[in-house]
Coordinates of N, CA, C and O in Angstrom, one line a residue:
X193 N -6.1 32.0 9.0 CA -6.3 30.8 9.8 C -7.6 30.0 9.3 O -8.6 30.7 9.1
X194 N -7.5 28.8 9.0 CA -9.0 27.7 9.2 C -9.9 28.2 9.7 O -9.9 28.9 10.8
X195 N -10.9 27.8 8.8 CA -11.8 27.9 9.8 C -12.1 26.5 10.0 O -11.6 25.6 9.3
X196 N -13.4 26.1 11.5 CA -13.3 24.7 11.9 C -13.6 23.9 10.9 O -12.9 23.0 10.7
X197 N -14.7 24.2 10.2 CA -15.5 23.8 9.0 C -14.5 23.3 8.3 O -14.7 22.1 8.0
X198 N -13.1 24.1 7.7 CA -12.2 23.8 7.2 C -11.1 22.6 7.6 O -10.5 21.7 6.9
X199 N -11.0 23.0 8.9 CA -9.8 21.9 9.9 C -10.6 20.9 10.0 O -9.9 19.9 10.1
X200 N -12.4 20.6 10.1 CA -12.5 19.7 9.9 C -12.5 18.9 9.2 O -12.2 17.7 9.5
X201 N -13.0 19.3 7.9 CA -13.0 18.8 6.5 C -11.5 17.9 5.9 O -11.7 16.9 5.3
X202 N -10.3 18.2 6.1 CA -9.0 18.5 6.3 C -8.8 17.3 7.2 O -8.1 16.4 6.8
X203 N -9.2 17.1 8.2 CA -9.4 16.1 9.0 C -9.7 14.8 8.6 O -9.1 13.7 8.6
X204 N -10.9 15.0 8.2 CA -11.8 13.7 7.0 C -10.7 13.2 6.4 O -10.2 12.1 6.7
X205 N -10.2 14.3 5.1 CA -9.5 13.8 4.2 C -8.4 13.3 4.4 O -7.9 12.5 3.7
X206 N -7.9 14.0 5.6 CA -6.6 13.0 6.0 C -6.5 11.3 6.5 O -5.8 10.3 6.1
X207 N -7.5 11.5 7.5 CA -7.6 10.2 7.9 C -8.6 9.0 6.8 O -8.8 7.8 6.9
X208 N -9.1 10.1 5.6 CA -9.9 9.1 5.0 C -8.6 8.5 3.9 O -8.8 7.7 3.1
X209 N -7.4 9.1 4.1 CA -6.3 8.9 3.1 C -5.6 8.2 3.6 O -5.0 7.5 2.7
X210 N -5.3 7.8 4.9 CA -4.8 6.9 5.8 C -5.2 5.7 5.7 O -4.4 4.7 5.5
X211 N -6.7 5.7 5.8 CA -7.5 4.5 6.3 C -7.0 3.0 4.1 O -6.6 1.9 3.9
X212 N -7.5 4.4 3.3 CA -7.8 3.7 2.1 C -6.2 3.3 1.6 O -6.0 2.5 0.7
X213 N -5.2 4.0 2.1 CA -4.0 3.9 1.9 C -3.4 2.6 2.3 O -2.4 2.2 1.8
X214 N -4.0 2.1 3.3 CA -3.6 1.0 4.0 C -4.0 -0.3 3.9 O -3.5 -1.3 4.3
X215 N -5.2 0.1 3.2 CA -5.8 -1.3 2.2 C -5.4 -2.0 1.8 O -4.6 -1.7 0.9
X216 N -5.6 -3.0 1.9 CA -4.8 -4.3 0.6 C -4.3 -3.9 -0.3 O -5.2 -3.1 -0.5
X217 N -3.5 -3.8 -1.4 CA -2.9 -3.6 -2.8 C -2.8 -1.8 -3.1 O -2.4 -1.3 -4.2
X218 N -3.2 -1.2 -1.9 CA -3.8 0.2 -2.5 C -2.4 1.1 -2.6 O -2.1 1.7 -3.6
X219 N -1.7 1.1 -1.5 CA -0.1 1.6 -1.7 C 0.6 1.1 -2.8 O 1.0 1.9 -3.6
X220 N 0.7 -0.2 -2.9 CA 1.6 -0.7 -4.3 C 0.9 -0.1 -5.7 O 1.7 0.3 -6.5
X221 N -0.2 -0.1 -5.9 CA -0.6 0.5 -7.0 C -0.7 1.9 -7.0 O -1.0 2.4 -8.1
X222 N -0.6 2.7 -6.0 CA -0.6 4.4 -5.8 C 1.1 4.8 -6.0 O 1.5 5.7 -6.7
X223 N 2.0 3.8 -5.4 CA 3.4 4.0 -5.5 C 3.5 3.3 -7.2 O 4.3 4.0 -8.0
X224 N 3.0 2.3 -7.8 CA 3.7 2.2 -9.1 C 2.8 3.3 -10.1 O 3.6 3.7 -11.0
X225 N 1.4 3.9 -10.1 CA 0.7 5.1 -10.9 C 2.2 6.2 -10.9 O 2.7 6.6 -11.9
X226 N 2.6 6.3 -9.7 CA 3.4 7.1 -9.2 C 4.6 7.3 -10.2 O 4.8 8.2 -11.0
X227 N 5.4 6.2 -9.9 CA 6.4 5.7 -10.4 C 6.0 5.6 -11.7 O 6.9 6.3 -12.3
X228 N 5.4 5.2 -12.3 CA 5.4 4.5 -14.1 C 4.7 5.8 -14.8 O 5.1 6.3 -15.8
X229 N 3.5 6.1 -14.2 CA 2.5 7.1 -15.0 C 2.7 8.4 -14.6 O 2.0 9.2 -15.1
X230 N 3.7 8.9 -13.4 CA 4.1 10.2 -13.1 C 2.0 10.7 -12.7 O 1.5 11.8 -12.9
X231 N 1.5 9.8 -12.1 CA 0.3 10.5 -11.5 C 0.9 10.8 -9.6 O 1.7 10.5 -8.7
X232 N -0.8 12.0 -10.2 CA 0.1 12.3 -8.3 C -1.0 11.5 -7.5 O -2.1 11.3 -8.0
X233 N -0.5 11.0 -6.3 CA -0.9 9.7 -5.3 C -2.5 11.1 -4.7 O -3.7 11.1 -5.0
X234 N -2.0 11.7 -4.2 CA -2.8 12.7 -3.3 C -4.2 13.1 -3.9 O -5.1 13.3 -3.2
X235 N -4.2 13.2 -5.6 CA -4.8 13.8 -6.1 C -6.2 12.5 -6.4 O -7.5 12.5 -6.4
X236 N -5.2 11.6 -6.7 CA -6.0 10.0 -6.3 C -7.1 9.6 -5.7 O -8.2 9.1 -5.9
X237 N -6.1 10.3 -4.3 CA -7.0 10.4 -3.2 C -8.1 10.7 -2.8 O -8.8 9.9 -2.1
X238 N -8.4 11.8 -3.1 CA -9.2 13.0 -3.3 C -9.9 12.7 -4.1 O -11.0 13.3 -3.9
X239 N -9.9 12.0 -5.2 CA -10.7 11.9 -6.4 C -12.0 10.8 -5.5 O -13.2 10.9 -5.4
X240 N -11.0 9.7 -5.1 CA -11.9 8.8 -4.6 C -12.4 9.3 -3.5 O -13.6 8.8 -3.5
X241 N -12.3 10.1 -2.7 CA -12.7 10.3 -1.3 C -14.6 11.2 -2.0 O -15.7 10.9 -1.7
X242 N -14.2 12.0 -2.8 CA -15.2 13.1 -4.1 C -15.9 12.2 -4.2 O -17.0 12.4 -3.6
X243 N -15.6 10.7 -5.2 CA -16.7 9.8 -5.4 C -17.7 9.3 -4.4 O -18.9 9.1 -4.2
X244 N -16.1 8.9 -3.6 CA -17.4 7.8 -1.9 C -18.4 9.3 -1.4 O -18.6 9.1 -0.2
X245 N -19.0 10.6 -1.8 CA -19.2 11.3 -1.6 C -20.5 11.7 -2.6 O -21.5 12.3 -2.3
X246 N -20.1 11.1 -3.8 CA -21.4 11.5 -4.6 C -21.0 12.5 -5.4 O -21.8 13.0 -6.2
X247 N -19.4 13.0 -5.4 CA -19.1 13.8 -5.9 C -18.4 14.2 -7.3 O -17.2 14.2 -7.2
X248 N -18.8 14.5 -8.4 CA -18.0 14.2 -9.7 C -17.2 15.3 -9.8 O -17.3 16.5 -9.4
X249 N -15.7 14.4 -10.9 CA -15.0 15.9 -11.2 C -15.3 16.0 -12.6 O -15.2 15.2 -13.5
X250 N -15.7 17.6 -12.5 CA -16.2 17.9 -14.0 C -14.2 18.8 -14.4 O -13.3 19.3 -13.8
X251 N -14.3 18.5 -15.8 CA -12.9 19.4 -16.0 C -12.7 20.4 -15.5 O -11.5 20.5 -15.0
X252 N -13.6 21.7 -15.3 CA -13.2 22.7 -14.4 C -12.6 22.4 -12.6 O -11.8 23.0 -11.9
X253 N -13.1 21.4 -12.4 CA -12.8 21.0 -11.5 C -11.7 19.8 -11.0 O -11.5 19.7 -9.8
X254 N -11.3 19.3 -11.6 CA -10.1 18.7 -12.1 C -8.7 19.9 -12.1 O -7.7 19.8 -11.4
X255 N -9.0 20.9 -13.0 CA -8.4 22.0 -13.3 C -7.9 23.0 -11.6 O -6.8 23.3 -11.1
X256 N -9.7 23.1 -11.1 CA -9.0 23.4 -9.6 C -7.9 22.6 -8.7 O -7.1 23.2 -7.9
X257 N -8.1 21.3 -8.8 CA -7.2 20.3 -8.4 C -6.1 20.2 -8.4 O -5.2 20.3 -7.5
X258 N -6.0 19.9 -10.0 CA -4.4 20.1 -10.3 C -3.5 21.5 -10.2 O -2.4 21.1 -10.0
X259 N -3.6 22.5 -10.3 CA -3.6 24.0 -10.1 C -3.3 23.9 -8.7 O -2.2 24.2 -8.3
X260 N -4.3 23.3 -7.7 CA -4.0 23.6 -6.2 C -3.0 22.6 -5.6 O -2.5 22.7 -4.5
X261 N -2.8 21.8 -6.5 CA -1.7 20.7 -5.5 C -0.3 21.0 -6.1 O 0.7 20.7 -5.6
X262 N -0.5 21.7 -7.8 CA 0.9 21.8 -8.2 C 2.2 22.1 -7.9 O 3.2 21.4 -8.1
X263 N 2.1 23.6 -7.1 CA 3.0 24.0 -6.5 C 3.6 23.8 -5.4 O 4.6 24.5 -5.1
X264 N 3.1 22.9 -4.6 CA 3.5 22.7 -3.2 C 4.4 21.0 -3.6 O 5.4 20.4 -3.0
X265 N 3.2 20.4 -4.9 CA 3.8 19.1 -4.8 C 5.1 19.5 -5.4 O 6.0 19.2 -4.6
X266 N 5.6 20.1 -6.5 CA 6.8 20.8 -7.3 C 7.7 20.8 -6.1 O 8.7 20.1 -5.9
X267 N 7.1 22.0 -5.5 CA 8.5 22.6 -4.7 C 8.9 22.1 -3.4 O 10.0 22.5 -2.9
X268 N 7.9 20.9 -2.6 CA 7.8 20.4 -1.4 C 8.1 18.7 -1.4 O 9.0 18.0 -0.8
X269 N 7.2 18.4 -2.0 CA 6.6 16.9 -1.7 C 8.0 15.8 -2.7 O 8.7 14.9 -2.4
X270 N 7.7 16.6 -4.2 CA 8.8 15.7 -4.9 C 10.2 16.0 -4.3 O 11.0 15.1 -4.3
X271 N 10.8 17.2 -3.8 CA 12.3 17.6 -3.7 C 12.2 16.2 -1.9 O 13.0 15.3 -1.6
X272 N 11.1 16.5 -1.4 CA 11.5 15.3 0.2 C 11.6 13.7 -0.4 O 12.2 12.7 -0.1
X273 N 10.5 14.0 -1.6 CA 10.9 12.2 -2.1 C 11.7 12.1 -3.0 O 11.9 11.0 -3.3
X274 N 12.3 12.8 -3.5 CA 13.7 12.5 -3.5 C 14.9 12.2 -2.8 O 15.8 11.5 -3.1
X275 N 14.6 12.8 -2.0 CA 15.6 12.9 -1.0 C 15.7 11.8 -0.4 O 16.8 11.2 -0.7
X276 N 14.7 11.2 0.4 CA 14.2 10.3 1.0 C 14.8 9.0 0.1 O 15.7 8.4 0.6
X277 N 14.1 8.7 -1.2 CA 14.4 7.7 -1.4 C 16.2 7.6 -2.2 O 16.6 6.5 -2.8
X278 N 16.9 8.7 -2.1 CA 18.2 8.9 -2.4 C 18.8 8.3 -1.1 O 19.9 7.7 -1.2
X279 N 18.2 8.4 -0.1 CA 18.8 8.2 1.3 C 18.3 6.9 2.1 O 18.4 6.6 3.3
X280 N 17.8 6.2 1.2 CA 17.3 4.7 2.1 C 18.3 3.8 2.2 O 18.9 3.2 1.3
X281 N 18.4 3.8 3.6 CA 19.3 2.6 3.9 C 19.4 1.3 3.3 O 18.3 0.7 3.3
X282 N 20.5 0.7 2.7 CA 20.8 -0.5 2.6 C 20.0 -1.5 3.1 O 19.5 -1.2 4.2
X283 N 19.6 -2.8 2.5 CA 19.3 -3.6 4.0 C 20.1 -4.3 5.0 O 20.9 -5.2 4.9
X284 N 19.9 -3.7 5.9 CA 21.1 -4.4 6.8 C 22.5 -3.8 7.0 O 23.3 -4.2 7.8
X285 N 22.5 -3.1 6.5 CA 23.9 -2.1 6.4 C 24.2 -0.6 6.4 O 25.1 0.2 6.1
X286 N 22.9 -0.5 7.1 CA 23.0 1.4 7.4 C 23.6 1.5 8.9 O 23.3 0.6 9.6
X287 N 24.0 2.1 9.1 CA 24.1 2.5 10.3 C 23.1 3.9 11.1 O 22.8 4.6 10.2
X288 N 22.8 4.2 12.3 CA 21.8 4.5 13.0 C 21.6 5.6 12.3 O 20.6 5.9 11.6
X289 N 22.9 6.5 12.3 CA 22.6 8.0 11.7 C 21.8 7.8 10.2 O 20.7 8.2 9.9
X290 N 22.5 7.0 9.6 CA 21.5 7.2 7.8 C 20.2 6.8 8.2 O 19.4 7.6 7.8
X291 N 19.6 5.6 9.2 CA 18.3 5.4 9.4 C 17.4 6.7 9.8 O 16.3 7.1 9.5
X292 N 18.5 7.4 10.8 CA 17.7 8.3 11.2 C 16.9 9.4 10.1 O 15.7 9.6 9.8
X293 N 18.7 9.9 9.3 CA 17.6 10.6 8.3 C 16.8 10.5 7.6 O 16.1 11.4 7.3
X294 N 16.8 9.0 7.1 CA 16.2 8.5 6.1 C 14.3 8.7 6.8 O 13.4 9.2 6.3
X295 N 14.4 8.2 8.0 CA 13.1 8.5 8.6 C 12.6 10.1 8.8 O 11.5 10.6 8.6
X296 N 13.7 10.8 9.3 CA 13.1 12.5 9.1 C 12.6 12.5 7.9 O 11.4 12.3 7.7
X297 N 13.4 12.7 7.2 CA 12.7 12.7 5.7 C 11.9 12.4 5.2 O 11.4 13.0 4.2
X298 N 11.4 10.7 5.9 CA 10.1 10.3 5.3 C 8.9 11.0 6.3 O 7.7 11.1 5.9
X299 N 9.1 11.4 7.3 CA 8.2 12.0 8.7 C 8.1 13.3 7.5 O 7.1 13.4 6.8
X300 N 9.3 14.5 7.1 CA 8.9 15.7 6.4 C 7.9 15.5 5.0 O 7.0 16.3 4.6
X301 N 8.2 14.2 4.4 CA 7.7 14.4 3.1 C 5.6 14.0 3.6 O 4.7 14.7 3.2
X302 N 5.5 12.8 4.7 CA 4.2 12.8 5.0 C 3.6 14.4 5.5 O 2.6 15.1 5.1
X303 N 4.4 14.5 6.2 CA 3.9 15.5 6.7 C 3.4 16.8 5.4 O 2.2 17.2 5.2
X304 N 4.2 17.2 4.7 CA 4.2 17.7 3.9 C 3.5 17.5 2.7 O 3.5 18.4 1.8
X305 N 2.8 16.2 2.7 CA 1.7 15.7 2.6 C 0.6 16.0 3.1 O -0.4 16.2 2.4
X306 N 0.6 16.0 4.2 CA -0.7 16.2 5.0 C -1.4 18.0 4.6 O -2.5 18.5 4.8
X307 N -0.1 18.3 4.2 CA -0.3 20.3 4.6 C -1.2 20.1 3.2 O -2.2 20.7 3.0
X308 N -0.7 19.2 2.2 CA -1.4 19.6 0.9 C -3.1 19.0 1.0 O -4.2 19.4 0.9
X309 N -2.7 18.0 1.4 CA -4.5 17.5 1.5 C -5.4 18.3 2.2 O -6.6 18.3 2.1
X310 N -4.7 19.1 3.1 CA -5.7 20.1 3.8 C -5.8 21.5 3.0 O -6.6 22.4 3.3
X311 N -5.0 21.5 1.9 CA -5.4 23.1 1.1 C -6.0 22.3 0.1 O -6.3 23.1 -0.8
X312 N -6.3 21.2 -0.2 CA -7.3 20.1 -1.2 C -8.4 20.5 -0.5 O -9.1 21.2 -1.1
X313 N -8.7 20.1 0.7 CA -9.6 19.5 1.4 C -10.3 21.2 1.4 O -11.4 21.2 0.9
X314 N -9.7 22.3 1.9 CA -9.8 23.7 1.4 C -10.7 24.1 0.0 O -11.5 25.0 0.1
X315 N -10.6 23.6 -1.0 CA -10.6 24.0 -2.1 C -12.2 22.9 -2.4 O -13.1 23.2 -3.1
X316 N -12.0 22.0 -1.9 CA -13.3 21.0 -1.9 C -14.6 21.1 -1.1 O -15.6 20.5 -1.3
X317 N -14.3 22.2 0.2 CA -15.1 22.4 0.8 C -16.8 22.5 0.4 O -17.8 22.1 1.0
X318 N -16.5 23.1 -0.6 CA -17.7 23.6 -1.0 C -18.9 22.6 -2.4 O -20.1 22.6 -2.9
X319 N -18.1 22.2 -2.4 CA -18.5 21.0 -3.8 C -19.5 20.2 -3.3 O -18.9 19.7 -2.3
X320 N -20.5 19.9 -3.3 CA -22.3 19.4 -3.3 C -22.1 18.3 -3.7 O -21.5 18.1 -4.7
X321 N -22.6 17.2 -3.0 CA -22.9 15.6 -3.5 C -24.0 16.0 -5.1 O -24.9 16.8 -5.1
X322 N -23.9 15.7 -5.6 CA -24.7 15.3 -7.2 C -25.4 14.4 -7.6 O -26.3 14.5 -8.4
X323 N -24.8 12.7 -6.7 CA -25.6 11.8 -6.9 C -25.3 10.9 -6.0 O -24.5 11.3 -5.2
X324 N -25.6 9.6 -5.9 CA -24.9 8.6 -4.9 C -23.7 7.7 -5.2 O -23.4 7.2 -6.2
X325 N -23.0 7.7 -4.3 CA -21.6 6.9 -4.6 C -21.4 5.6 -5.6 O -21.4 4.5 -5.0
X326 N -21.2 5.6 -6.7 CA -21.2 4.5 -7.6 C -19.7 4.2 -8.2 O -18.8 5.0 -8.3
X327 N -19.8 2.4 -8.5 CA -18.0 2.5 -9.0 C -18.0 3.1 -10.2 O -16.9 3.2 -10.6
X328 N -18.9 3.6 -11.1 CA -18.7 4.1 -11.9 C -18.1 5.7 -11.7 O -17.2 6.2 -12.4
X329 N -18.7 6.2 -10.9 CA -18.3 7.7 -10.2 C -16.6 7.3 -10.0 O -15.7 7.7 -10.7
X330 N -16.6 6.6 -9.3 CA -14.7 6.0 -9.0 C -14.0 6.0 -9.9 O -13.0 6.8 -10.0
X331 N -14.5 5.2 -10.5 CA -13.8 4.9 -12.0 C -13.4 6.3 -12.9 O -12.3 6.6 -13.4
X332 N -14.7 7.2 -13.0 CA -14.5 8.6 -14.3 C -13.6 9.6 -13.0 O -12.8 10.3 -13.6
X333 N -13.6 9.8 -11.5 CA -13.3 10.7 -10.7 C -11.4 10.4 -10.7 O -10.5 11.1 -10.6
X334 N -11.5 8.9 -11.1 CA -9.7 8.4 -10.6 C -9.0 8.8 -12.4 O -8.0 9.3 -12.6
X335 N -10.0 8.4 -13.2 CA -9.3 8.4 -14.4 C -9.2 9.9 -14.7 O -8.2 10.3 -15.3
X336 N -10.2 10.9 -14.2 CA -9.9 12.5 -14.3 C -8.7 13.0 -13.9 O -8.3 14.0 -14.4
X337 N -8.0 12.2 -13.0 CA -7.1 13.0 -12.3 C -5.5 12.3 -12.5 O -4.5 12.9 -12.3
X338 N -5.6 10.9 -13.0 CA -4.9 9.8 -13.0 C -3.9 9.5 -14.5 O -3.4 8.4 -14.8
X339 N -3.9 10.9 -15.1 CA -2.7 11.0 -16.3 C -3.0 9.5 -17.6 O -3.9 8.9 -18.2
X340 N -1.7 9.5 -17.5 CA -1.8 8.5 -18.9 C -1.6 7.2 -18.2 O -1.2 6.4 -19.0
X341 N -1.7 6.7 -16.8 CA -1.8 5.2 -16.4 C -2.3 4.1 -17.0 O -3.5 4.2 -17.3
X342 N -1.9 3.3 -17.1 CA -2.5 2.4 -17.4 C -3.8 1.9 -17.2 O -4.1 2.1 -16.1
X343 N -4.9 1.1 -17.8 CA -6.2 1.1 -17.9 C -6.3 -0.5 -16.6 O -7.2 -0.7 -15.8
X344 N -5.6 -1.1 -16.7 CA -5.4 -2.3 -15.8 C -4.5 -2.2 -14.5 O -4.4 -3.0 -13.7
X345 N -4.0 -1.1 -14.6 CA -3.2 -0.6 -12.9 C -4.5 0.1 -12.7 O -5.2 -0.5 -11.9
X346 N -5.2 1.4 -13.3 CA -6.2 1.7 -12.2 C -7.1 0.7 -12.2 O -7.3 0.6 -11.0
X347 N -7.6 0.0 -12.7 CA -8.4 -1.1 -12.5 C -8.1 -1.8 -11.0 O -9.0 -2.0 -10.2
X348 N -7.4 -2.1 -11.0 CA -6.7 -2.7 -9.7 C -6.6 -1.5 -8.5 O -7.1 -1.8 -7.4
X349 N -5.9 -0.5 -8.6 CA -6.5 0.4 -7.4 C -8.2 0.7 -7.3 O -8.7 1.4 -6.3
X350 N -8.8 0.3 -8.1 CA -10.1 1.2 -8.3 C -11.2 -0.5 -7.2 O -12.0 -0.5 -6.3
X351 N -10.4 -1.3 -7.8 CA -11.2 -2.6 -6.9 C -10.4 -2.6 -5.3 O -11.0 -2.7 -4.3
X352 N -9.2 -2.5 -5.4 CA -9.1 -2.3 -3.7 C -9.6 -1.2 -2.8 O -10.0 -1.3 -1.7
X353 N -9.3 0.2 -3.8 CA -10.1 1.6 -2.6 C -11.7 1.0 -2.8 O -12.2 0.9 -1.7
X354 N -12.6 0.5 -3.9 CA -14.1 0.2 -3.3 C -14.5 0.1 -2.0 O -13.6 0.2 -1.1
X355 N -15.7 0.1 -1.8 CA -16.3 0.3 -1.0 C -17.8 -0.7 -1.0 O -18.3 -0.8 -2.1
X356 N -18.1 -1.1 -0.4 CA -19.2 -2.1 -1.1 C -21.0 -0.7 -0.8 O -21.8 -0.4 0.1
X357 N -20.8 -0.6 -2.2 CA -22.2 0.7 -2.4 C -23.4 -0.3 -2.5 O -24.6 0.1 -2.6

């Protein structure tokens, strides 16, 4: 079981995933990283949440990241988005039942979302601010984690999650 320390931490990261998620431009460019550069959205997340924190990812620690989100995103997160988006209603032409599932499924895959940010949020616990939040921090923490994306898509997520430091 958690400990509180833990559920709370877990807590942060969730709602701090919520909040930055909902940002102007910040989904469309987390969903096309997604889509075009096969980065993972969650790990994003996390990266930036590290930075607004003071926090750098050094490769070993990158390493813990990807390692800790791999298997759950593998065997959990991509098989629900698939599903999900195999199952989205038409516009205008679904009828109740397809909507319904189409929404379980998006309810299982967040969810199942949420379980991984909290074994993130787990594994981050312990990581020490280093220095003060800078977009430069942003910038080296998103591109750590952020595969072969393009240099002008993260640019564009990296100015909408800011923060004015």
């Amino acid at each position: 079981m958690a400990s509180e320390t833990d559920s709370s931490q877990s807590g942060l990261l969730w709602d701090y995933a919520l909040e930055r998620y909902a940002r102007d431009g910040v989904a469309e460019c987390c969903v096309a990283l997604q889509d075009e550069a096969g980065a993972d959205v969650l790990l994003i997340i996390v990266a930036a949440y590290l930075a607004e924190r003071g926090i750098p990812l050094t490769g070993q620690r990158v390493q813990v990241l990807v390692s800790g989100a791999s298997a759950l995103q593998a065997s959990l997160i991509e098989p629900l988005r698939a599903l999900r988006r195999a199952n989205r209603p038409p516009d205008g032409e679904a009828c109740e039942r397809q909507r319904d599932t189409y929404q379980s499924l998006k309810q299982a895959e967040l969810a199942a979302e949420r379980w991984q940010l909290a074994q993130l949020a787990g594994l981050v616990s312990s990581w020490n601010p280093e220095q003060g939040p800078t977009r430069q921090l942003l910038q080296s923490n998103i591109r750590a984690v952020a595969g072969a994306a393009e240099n002008s898509m993260l640019d564009r997520l990296i100015r909408a999650l800011r923060t004015d430091w």
